[in-house]
Amino acid sequence: MATFLFWNINRRPIQTLIGRVAEECDVDILVLAECTLGVAQLLQSLNQGRPIKYSVAFSPSTRLLVFTRFPQNSITPVFDAGGVSIRRIRPPIGIEILLVAVHLSSKLYQEGRDQALTATRIARQIEQAETNVGHTRTVVLGDLNMNPFEPGVIGAEALHAVMDRATAKKISRTVEGEKRSFFYNPMWGTLGERPPGPAGTYYRYGSQQINYFWNTFDQVLIRPTLLDRFDDDDLEVLTAIESVSLLNPNGEPNTAMASDHLPIKFTLRLE
Amino acid sequence: MSVENLWGEIPKPEDLRTPVSILREQAGILGEVTNNVLEAEVVTQRDQRNIILRLYINAPAMDNYKYLALWVEHGIELYPLTVEDDNRLYNCADEAEFKKGLRVILSSPELRKVISSLIAQSTQV
């Protein structure tokens, strides 16, 4: 069983919380976005008193950082382009997967249509990486800055991530003559207040006519080839680390104490 | 009666240095100076209005790892164009400005760090 955790930490100096969450959740692969902390500082927090130490995987930029408890040679870089890092993960025991860590441009800098077009390019980059490594055991993890229902996530030409397993298990569909592979997007199940928990991963109060307030920008997308190894109950939007709440008294992310995004955690049976 | 040429003097192709040819030259240089430990390639994409050129650095010894170093966007008239990477964007009115922007990006500390890291990893494989 491998545990993955993603957190956009909004440039906050919360290395102690990161160390704690890694320990509490027994995290094997940790992906951080908007991290301005030094790698050495983070490794110190992550490794203090731990028998198995974390190391940082090669990254050409600090936009996304990947840490792992797996042996250092278990992660090899495949592709990097602004906000997208594709890594091949070969755990000591178990199957190899492709991890696509993403941190896409914020809605402050890109309109929805631009985001959707960017997502189509990323979809092609993922397909190319899958062709190069020879399998489609792919997981996309990160801050998409789009909700699961937006064109860049759901569109066939884009990430094509659907809300149910049965559809995703059809593997692909042909749209306007082009075969487009599915992802399963389990984050649909976390939207709103049922089941109990935060209604999203990021909260923004605004004066626009249409405002969702809660957004689920932080997502994990899973290719159908991995679905038998993934249990929806093992996906969680974290609201507390040990006894420390990540929410303010209004139930929104506590930006003073932690980040404006909540972390997401899930497990995959790789062995 | 001879037909009058209203086209004026059409520039010869060799007089025109397109952004893609400038990028390809630089791509070739990377292979040369790293003894082909690293290679670079230019990928062209056309949409309805613009041409987008992407310069990737490839590390063949690292299972063909690819890194997007910069991208250029221009219309049918070649200039003005924009050249950008993760950290900066330049609007270039002509070839001289394009080369100036390109030089800043290609010799930036961030890209040097990536290149030296890729060379180190490639030669350790």
Short mmCIF file of C-alpha atoms in Angstrom, two decimals, chain A:
data_model
loop_
_atom_site.label_atom_id
_atom_site.label_comp_id
_atom_site.label_asym_id
_atom_site.label_seq_id
_atom_site.Cartn_x
_atom_site.Cartn_y
_atom_site.Cartn_z
CA MET A 1 0.00 0.00 0.00
CA ALA A 2 1.44 3.39 -0.97
CA THR A 3 0.08 6.62 0.52
CA PHE A 4 0.16 9.81 -1.51
CA LEU A 5 -0.41 13.31 -0.20
CA PHE A 6 -0.68 16.57 -2.13
CA TRP A 7 -0.74 20.01 -0.58
CA ASN A 8 -0.58 23.48 -2.09
CA ILE A 9 0.95 25.26 0.88
CA ASN A 10 0.51 28.80 -0.48
CA ARG A 11 4.13 29.81 0.31
CA ARG A 12 3.50 29.39 4.03
CA PRO A 13 6.32 28.40 6.41
CA ILE A 14 4.50 25.34 7.70
CA GLN A 15 7.30 22.78 7.59
CA THR A 16 6.38 21.52 11.07
CA LEU A 17 2.82 20.75 9.95
CA ILE A 18 4.16 19.07 6.82
CA GLY A 19 6.44 16.87 8.91
CA ARG A 20 3.54 15.99 11.19
CA VAL A 21 1.10 15.15 8.42
CA ALA A 22 3.69 12.96 6.71
CA GLU A 23 4.15 11.01 9.92
CA GLU A 24 0.49 10.86 10.91
CA CYS A 25 -0.67 9.67 7.48
CA ASP A 26 2.35 7.44 6.88
CA VAL A 27 2.97 9.19 3.56
CA ASP A 28 5.17 7.50 0.95
CA ILE A 29 4.95 10.13 -1.79
CA LEU A 30 4.52 13.76 -0.83
CA VAL A 31 3.89 16.41 -3.49
CA LEU A 32 3.98 20.08 -2.55
CA ALA A 33 3.00 23.07 -4.66
CA GLU A 34 3.74 26.76 -4.01
CA CYS A 35 6.49 25.78 -1.64
CA THR A 36 9.12 28.43 -1.01
CA LEU A 37 10.70 26.61 1.91
CA GLY A 38 14.21 25.32 1.45
CA VAL A 39 14.46 21.62 0.63
CA ALA A 40 16.94 21.10 3.47
CA GLN A 41 14.54 22.73 5.92
CA LEU A 42 11.74 20.45 4.76
CA LEU A 43 13.84 17.31 4.88
CA GLN A 44 14.77 18.16 8.44
CA SER A 45 11.10 18.35 9.43
CA LEU A 46 10.21 15.23 7.48
CA ASN A 47 13.07 13.09 8.73
CA GLN A 48 13.36 14.05 12.38
CA GLY A 49 13.42 10.82 14.37
CA ARG A 50 12.19 8.70 11.43
CA PRO A 51 13.78 5.33 10.70
CA ILE A 52 13.03 5.57 6.98
CA LYS A 53 14.14 8.90 5.61
CA TYR A 54 12.51 11.00 2.91
CA SER A 55 14.50 12.28 -0.02
CA VAL A 56 13.62 14.85 -2.65
CA ALA A 57 13.19 13.75 -6.26
CA PHE A 58 14.91 15.68 -9.05
CA SER A 59 12.95 18.78 -9.98
CA PRO A 60 14.04 21.56 -12.33
CA SER A 61 11.82 24.10 -10.59
CA THR A 62 10.38 24.69 -7.15
CA ARG A 63 6.85 25.00 -8.52
CA LEU A 64 6.32 21.35 -7.60
CA LEU A 65 8.38 19.32 -5.18
CA VAL A 66 8.15 15.54 -4.81
CA PHE A 67 9.46 13.79 -1.70
CA THR A 68 9.52 10.05 -1.18
CA ARG A 69 10.32 7.42 1.42
CA PHE A 70 11.00 4.94 -1.36
CA PRO A 71 14.65 4.44 -2.28
CA GLN A 72 15.94 7.46 -4.20
CA ASN A 73 16.32 5.52 -7.46
CA SER A 74 12.63 4.56 -7.34
CA ILE A 75 11.65 7.87 -8.93
CA THR A 76 12.96 8.89 -12.32
CA PRO A 77 12.04 12.05 -14.21
CA VAL A 78 10.18 11.66 -17.49
CA PHE A 79 9.01 15.14 -18.42
CA ASP A 80 8.85 18.68 -17.06
CA ALA A 81 7.07 21.71 -18.45
CA GLY A 82 5.79 24.73 -16.52
CA GLY A 83 3.51 23.30 -13.86
CA VAL A 84 3.65 19.67 -14.99
CA SER A 85 6.15 17.12 -13.67
CA ILE A 86 5.86 13.54 -14.87
CA ARG A 87 7.71 10.94 -12.84
CA ARG A 88 8.11 7.19 -13.22
CA ILE A 89 7.73 5.51 -9.83
CA ARG A 90 9.15 2.03 -9.39
CA PRO A 91 8.59 1.02 -5.76
CA PRO A 92 10.87 -1.65 -4.27
CA ILE A 93 7.91 -4.03 -4.20
CA GLY A 94 4.99 -3.71 -6.57
CA ILE A 95 4.05 -2.29 -9.91
CA GLU A 96 5.47 0.74 -11.65
CA ILE A 97 3.24 3.78 -12.08
CA LEU A 98 3.45 7.16 -13.78
CA LEU A 99 2.85 10.12 -11.48
CA VAL A 100 1.80 13.37 -13.12
CA ALA A 101 2.18 16.15 -10.57
CA VAL A 102 0.47 19.35 -11.65
CA HIS A 103 0.11 22.91 -10.54
CA LEU A 104 -1.73 24.78 -13.24
CA SER A 105 -2.14 28.52 -13.56
CA SER A 106 -4.53 30.25 -11.24
CA LYS A 107 -7.81 31.72 -12.43
CA LEU A 108 -6.25 35.06 -11.52
CA TYR A 109 -3.92 34.71 -14.52
CA GLN A 110 -5.82 32.49 -16.95
CA GLU A 111 -9.42 32.47 -18.09
CA GLY A 112 -11.41 29.25 -18.12
CA ARG A 113 -10.94 28.87 -21.89
CA ASP A 114 -7.17 29.26 -21.58
CA GLN A 115 -7.11 26.73 -18.77
CA ALA A 116 -9.05 24.27 -20.93
CA LEU A 117 -6.60 24.70 -23.80
CA THR A 118 -3.68 24.20 -21.44
CA ALA A 119 -5.36 21.02 -20.21
CA THR A 120 -5.54 19.66 -23.78
CA ARG A 121 -1.78 20.12 -24.10
CA ILE A 122 -1.22 18.35 -20.78
CA ALA A 123 -3.43 15.47 -21.91
CA ARG A 124 -1.20 15.01 -24.97
CA GLN A 125 1.94 15.21 -22.79
CA ILE A 126 0.53 12.47 -20.56
CA GLU A 127 -0.29 10.29 -23.57
CA GLN A 128 3.22 10.80 -24.92
CA ALA A 129 4.74 9.86 -21.56
CA GLU A 130 2.54 6.77 -21.39
CA THR A 131 3.72 5.74 -24.84
CA ASN A 132 7.34 6.28 -23.80
CA VAL A 133 7.10 4.15 -20.64
CA GLY A 134 4.87 1.55 -22.26
CA HIS A 135 1.93 1.51 -19.84
CA THR A 136 -1.06 3.59 -18.75
CA ARG A 137 -0.89 3.09 -14.99
CA THR A 138 -1.09 6.82 -14.52
CA VAL A 139 -2.13 9.05 -11.63
CA VAL A 140 -2.57 12.80 -11.99
CA LEU A 141 -2.23 14.62 -8.69
CA GLY A 142 -2.20 18.30 -7.89
CA ASP A 143 -3.80 21.71 -8.03
CA LEU A 144 -5.58 21.92 -11.39
CA ASN A 145 -7.06 25.33 -10.56
CA MET A 146 -10.21 24.02 -12.23
CA ASN A 147 -13.18 22.24 -10.69
CA PRO A 148 -13.99 18.65 -11.70
CA PHE A 149 -16.91 19.85 -13.83
CA GLU A 150 -14.93 22.39 -15.88
CA PRO A 151 -14.11 21.72 -19.56
CA GLY A 152 -10.38 21.32 -18.94
CA VAL A 153 -11.01 18.43 -16.58
CA ILE A 154 -14.09 16.74 -18.05
CA GLY A 155 -13.56 17.49 -21.79
CA ALA A 156 -12.63 14.56 -24.02
CA GLU A 157 -9.88 16.54 -25.72
CA ALA A 158 -8.58 17.61 -22.30
CA LEU A 159 -8.12 15.41 -19.22
CA HIS A 160 -11.36 13.51 -19.80
CA ALA A 161 -11.82 12.68 -16.12
CA VAL A 162 -15.28 11.32 -15.40
CA MET A 163 -17.27 10.99 -12.20
CA ASP A 164 -17.95 7.24 -12.19
CA ARG A 165 -15.89 4.09 -12.36
CA ALA A 166 -18.17 2.28 -14.80
CA THR A 167 -17.65 4.88 -17.50
CA ALA A 168 -13.93 5.17 -16.81
CA LYS A 169 -13.61 1.38 -17.10
CA LYS A 170 -14.68 1.64 -20.73
CA ILE A 171 -11.02 2.80 -21.06
CA SER A 172 -11.64 5.25 -23.90
CA ARG A 173 -14.20 6.60 -26.31
CA THR A 174 -13.97 7.98 -29.81
CA VAL A 175 -14.89 11.63 -30.19
CA GLU A 176 -14.88 13.18 -33.65
CA GLY A 177 -12.74 10.34 -34.91
CA GLU A 178 -10.12 10.57 -32.15
CA LYS A 179 -9.70 7.96 -29.43
CA ARG A 180 -9.62 9.66 -26.05
CA SER A 181 -8.70 7.75 -22.87
CA PHE A 182 -10.58 8.23 -19.62
CA PHE A 183 -9.46 9.10 -16.15
CA TYR A 184 -11.64 8.41 -13.13
CA ASN A 185 -12.04 11.49 -10.95
CA PRO A 186 -12.96 10.43 -7.40
CA MET A 187 -13.05 14.06 -6.27
CA TRP A 188 -16.65 14.30 -7.53
CA GLY A 189 -17.57 12.30 -4.45
CA THR A 190 -16.13 14.98 -2.18
CA LEU A 191 -18.10 17.95 -3.60
CA GLY A 192 -20.61 19.51 -1.24
CA GLU A 193 -21.51 18.52 2.27
CA ARG A 194 -22.44 14.89 1.77
CA PRO A 195 -20.56 12.93 2.95
CA PRO A 196 -19.73 15.21 5.89
CA GLY A 197 -16.51 17.14 5.50
CA PRO A 198 -15.36 20.29 3.74
CA ALA A 199 -17.34 21.09 0.58
CA GLY A 200 -14.11 21.51 -1.41
CA THR A 201 -10.39 22.03 -1.01
CA TYR A 202 -10.19 25.81 -1.52
CA TYR A 203 -12.56 28.57 -0.44
CA ARG A 204 -12.92 31.96 -2.05
CA TYR A 205 -15.51 34.56 -1.17
CA GLY A 206 -16.21 36.92 -4.07
CA SER A 207 -18.74 39.38 -5.40
CA GLN A 208 -19.20 37.83 -8.86
CA GLN A 209 -22.66 36.68 -9.93
CA ILE A 210 -21.50 33.10 -10.05
CA ASN A 211 -19.37 32.05 -7.16
CA TYR A 212 -19.07 28.46 -5.97
CA PHE A 213 -17.30 29.67 -2.80
CA TRP A 214 -15.94 26.17 -2.24
CA ASN A 215 -13.82 24.84 -5.10
CA THR A 216 -12.24 21.47 -5.58
CA PHE A 217 -9.11 22.53 -7.40
CA ASP A 218 -6.91 19.91 -5.73
CA GLN A 219 -7.59 16.58 -7.36
CA VAL A 220 -6.42 13.09 -8.04
CA LEU A 221 -7.28 11.46 -11.39
CA ILE A 222 -6.75 7.76 -11.93
CA ARG A 223 -6.49 5.77 -15.14
CA PRO A 224 -8.85 2.77 -15.35
CA THR A 225 -5.88 0.36 -15.29
CA LEU A 226 -5.31 1.32 -11.64
CA LEU A 227 -8.92 1.35 -10.46
CA ASP A 228 -8.81 -2.10 -8.88
CA ARG A 229 -5.95 -0.80 -6.74
CA PHE A 230 -7.77 2.29 -5.56
CA ASP A 231 -10.53 2.48 -2.97
CA ASP A 232 -12.61 5.69 -2.83
CA ASP A 233 -12.82 5.36 0.95
CA ASP A 234 -9.07 5.85 1.10
CA LEU A 235 -9.35 9.32 -0.43
CA GLU A 236 -9.58 12.12 2.09
CA VAL A 237 -9.54 15.90 2.14
CA LEU A 238 -7.73 16.56 5.40
CA THR A 239 -9.13 19.13 7.82
CA ALA A 240 -6.82 18.46 10.74
CA ILE A 241 -3.30 17.29 11.36
CA GLU A 242 -3.04 15.49 14.67
CA SER A 243 -5.12 17.77 16.90
CA VAL A 244 -4.47 20.92 14.86
CA SER A 245 -7.46 22.02 12.78
CA LEU A 246 -6.73 23.37 9.30
CA LEU A 247 -10.05 25.22 9.35
CA ASN A 248 -11.01 28.54 10.93
CA PRO A 249 -14.14 28.92 13.11
CA ASN A 250 -16.24 29.44 9.91
CA GLY A 251 -15.15 26.06 8.63
CA GLU A 252 -12.98 27.55 5.85
CA PRO A 253 -9.25 26.87 5.34
CA ASN A 254 -7.36 28.73 8.04
CA THR A 255 -4.99 30.82 5.95
CA ALA A 256 -3.34 32.38 8.98
CA MET A 257 -2.41 29.06 10.50
CA ALA A 258 -1.85 26.86 7.44
CA SER A 259 -2.71 27.23 3.74
CA ASP A 260 -5.66 28.45 1.69
CA HIS A 261 -5.82 24.93 0.23
CA LEU A 262 -6.57 21.74 2.15
CA PRO A 263 -4.33 18.71 1.60
CA ILE A 264 -5.63 15.60 -0.13
CA LYS A 265 -4.50 12.08 0.67
CA PHE A 266 -5.16 8.71 -0.94
CA THR A 267 -3.66 5.26 -1.14
CA LEU A 268 -2.94 2.84 -3.97
CA ARG A 269 -2.23 -0.87 -3.64
CA LEU A 270 0.93 -1.09 -5.69
CA GLU A 271 2.08 -4.51 -4.50
#
